[in-house]
Short mmCIF file of C-alpha atoms and ligand atoms in Angstrom, two decimals:
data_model
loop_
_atom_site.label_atom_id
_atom_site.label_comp_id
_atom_site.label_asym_id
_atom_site.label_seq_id
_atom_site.Cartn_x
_atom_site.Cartn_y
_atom_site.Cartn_z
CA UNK A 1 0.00 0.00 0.00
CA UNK A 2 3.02 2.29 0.74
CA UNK A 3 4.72 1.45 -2.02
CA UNK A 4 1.53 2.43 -4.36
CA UNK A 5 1.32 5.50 -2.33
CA UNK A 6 4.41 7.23 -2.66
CA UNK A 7 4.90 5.97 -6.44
CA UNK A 8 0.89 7.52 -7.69
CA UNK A 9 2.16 10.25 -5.30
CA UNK A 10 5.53 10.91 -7.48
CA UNK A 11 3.86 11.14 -10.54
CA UNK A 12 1.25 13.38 -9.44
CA UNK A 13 3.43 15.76 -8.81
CA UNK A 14 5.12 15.32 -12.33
CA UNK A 15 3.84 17.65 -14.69
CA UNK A 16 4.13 15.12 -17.36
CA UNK A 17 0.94 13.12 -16.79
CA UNK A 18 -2.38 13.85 -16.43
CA UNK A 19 -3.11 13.73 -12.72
CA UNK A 20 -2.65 16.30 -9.98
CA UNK A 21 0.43 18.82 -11.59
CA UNK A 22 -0.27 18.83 -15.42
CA UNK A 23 -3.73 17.70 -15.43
CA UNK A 24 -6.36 18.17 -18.18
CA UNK A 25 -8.64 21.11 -18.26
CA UNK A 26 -12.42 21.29 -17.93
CA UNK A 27 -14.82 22.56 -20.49
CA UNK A 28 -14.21 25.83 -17.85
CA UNK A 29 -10.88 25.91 -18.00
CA UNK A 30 -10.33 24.21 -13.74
CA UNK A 31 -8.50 21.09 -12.83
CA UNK A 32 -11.13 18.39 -11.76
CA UNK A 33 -8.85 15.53 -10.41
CA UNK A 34 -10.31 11.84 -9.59
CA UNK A 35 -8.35 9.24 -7.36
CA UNK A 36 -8.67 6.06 -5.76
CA UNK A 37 -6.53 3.01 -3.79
CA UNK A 38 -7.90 -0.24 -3.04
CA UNK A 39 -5.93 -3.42 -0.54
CA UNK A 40 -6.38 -6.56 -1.53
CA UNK A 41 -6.00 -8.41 1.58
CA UNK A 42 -8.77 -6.32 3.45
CA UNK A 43 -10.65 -5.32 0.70
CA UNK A 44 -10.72 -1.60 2.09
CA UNK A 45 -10.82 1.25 -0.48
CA UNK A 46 -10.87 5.35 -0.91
CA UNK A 47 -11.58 7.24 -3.53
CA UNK A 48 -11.83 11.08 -4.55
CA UNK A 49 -13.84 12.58 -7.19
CA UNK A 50 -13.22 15.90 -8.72
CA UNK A 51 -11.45 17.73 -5.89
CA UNK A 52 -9.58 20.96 -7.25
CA UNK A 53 -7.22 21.53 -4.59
CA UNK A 54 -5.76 18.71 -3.20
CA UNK A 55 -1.96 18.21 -4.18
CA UNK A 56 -1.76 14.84 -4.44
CA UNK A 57 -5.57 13.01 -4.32
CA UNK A 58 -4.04 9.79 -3.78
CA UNK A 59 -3.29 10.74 -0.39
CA UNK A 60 -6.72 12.23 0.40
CA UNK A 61 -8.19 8.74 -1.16
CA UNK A 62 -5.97 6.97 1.64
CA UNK A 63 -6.82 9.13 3.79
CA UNK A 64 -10.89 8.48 3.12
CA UNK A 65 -9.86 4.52 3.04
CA UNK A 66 -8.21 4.77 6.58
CA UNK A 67 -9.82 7.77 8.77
CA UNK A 68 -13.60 7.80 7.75
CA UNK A 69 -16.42 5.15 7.31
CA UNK A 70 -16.77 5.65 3.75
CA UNK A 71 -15.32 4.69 0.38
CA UNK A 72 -15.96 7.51 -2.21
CA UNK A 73 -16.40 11.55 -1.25
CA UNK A 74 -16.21 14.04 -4.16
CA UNK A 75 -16.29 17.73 -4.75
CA UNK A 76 -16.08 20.22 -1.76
CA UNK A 77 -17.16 17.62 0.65
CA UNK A 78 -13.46 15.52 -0.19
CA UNK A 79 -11.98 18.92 0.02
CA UNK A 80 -13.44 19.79 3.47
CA UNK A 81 -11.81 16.38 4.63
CA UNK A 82 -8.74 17.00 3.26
CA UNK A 83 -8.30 19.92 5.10
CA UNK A 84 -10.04 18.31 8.54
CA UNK A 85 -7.46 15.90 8.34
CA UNK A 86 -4.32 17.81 7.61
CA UNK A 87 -4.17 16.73 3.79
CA UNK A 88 -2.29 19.61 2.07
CA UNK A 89 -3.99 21.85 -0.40
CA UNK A 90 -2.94 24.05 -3.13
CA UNK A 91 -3.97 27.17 -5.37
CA UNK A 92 -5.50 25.68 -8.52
CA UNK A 93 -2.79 27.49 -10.15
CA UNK A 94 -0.26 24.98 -8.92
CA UNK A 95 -1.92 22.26 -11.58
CA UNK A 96 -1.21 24.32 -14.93
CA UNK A 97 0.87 23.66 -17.53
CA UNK A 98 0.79 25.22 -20.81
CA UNK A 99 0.43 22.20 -22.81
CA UNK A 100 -2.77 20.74 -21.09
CA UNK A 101 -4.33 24.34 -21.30
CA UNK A 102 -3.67 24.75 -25.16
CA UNK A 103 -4.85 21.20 -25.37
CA UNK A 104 -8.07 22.87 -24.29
CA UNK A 105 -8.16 25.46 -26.24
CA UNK A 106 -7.55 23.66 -29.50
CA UNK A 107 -10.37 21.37 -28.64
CA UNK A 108 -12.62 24.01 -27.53
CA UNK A 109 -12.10 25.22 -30.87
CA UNK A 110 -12.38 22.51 -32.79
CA UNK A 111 -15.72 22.04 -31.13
CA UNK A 112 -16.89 24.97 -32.46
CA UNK A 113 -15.66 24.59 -36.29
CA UNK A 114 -17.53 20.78 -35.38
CA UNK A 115 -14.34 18.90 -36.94
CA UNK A 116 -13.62 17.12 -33.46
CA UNK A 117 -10.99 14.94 -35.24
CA UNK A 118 -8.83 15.83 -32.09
CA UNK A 119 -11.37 14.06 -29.81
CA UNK A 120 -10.12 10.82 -31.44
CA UNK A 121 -6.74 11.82 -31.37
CA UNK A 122 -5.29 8.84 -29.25
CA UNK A 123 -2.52 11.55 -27.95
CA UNK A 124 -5.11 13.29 -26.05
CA UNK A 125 -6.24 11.22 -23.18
CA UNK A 126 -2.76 9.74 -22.12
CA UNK A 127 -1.38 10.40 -19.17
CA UNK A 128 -3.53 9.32 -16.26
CA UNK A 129 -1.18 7.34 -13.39
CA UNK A 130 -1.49 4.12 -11.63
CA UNK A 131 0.45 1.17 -9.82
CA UNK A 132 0.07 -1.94 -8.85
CA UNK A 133 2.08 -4.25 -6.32
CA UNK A 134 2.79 -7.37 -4.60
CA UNK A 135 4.43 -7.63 -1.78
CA UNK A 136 6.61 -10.53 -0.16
CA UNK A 137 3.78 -12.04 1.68
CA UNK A 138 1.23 -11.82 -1.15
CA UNK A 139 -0.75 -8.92 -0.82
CA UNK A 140 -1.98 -6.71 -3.58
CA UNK A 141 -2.78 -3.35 -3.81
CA UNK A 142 -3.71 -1.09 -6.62
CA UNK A 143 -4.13 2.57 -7.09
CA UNK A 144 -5.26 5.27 -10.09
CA UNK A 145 -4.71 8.89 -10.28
CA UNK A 146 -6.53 11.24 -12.99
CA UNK A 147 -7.60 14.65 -14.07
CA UNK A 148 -9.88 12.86 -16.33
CA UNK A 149 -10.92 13.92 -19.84
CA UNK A 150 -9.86 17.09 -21.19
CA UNK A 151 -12.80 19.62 -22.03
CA UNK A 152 -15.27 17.12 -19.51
CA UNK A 153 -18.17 18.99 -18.18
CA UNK A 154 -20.69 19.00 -15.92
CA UNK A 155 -18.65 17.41 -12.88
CA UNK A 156 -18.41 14.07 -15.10
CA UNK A 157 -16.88 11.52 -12.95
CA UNK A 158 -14.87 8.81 -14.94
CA UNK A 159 -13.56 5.78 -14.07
CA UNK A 160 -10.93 6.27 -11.67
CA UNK A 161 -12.76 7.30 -8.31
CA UNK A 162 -15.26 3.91 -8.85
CA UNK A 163 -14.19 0.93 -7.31
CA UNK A 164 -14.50 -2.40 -9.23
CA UNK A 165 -13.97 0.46 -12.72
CA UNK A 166 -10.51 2.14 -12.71
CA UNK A 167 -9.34 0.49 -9.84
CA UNK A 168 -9.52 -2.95 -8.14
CA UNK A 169 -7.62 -5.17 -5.45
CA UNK A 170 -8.24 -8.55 -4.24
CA UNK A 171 -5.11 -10.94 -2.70
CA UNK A 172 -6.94 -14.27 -4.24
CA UNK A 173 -8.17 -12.26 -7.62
CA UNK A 174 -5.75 -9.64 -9.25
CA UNK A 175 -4.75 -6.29 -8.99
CA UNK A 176 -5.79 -3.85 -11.92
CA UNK A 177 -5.45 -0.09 -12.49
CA UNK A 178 -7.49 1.58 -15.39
CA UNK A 179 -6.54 4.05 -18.13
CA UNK A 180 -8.48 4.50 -21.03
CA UNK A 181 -12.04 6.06 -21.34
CA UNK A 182 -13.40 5.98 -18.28
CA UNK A 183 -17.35 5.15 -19.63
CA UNK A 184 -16.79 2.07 -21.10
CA UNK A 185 -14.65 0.64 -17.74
CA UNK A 186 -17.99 1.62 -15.60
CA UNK A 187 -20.47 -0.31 -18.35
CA UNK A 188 -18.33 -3.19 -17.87
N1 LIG B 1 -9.85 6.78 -17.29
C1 LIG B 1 -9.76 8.21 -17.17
C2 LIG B 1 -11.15 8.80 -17.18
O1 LIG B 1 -11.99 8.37 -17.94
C3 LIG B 1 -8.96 8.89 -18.22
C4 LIG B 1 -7.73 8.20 -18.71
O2 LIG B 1 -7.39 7.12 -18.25
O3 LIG B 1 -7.05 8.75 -19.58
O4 LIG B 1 -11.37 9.74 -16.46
#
């Protein structure tokens, strides 16, 4: 679980890949970010749904896994935890990075002149994090880190915060962590 931690953790705060620094954009133009860990041996689980100002969201979705009675808390509820329970926040502003924002803007355009070949562009939803591990004695433990979808709207949720979708541990089963578009993992 540690080990899943601090490596989702590390590439959050890369700027690379597209969860917490260097996230996609919103239709609006924020940073909507979507996180969850699961342990196989227990079958506990957290998860995070679009919370905008929580550094790294993997910690807050340990944090909802191991200090509250529930599994999934989005929006400004997650963020009121996070700060309840010492999880640190950030200005939105720490999330930008050029390339994600004209990302945006080229789609937003493209929406307009209704070519939307970008939408397909495989290049354009890469970058969401996860790990998976096994440790000496067995146990599994998986976690996934997004901002999502760029241009999403309407607080879509994808994948990533759902357990048994983006992200899934069970010591007897497997271990899985999701990328790819989030609606068809949820379907299925
Ligand atoms: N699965 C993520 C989502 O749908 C995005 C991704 O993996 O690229 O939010």
């Amino acid at each position: 679980l540690d080990a899943v931690t601090q490596t989702v953790q590390w590439l959050e705060d890369c700027p690379l890949f597209n969860a917490g620094r260097g996230a996609v954009f919103t239709h609006e133009g924020r940073n909507e970010l979507d996180a969850s860990i699961m342990e196989g041996r227990t079958q506990m689980a957290g998860a995070v749904g679009g919370v905008t100002i929580v550094k790294n969201p993997i910690l807050l979705a340990r944090a909802v896994m191991e200090k509250s009675p529930h599994v999934m808390l989005t929006g400004r509820g997650a963020e009121q935890f996070a700060l309840e329970n010492g999880i640190e926040t950030v200005s939105s502003a720490w999330f930008y990075t050029e390339e994600r924002w004209n990302t945006l803007q080229k789609m937003l355009e493209e929406e307009k002149s209704k070519t939307g070949s970008l939408t397909h562009n495989p290049d354009y939803k890469f970058g969401t994090v996860g790990c998976v591990a096994l440790d000496q004695s067995g146990n599994l433990a998986a976690g996934t880190s997004t901002g999502g979808m760029t241009n999403k709207r309407w607080n879509r949720l994808g994948d990533t915060p759902v357990i048994g979708a983006g992200t899934y541990a069970d010591n007897n089963v497997c271990a899985v962590s999701c990328t790819g578009h989030g609606e068809y993992f949820i379907r299925y």
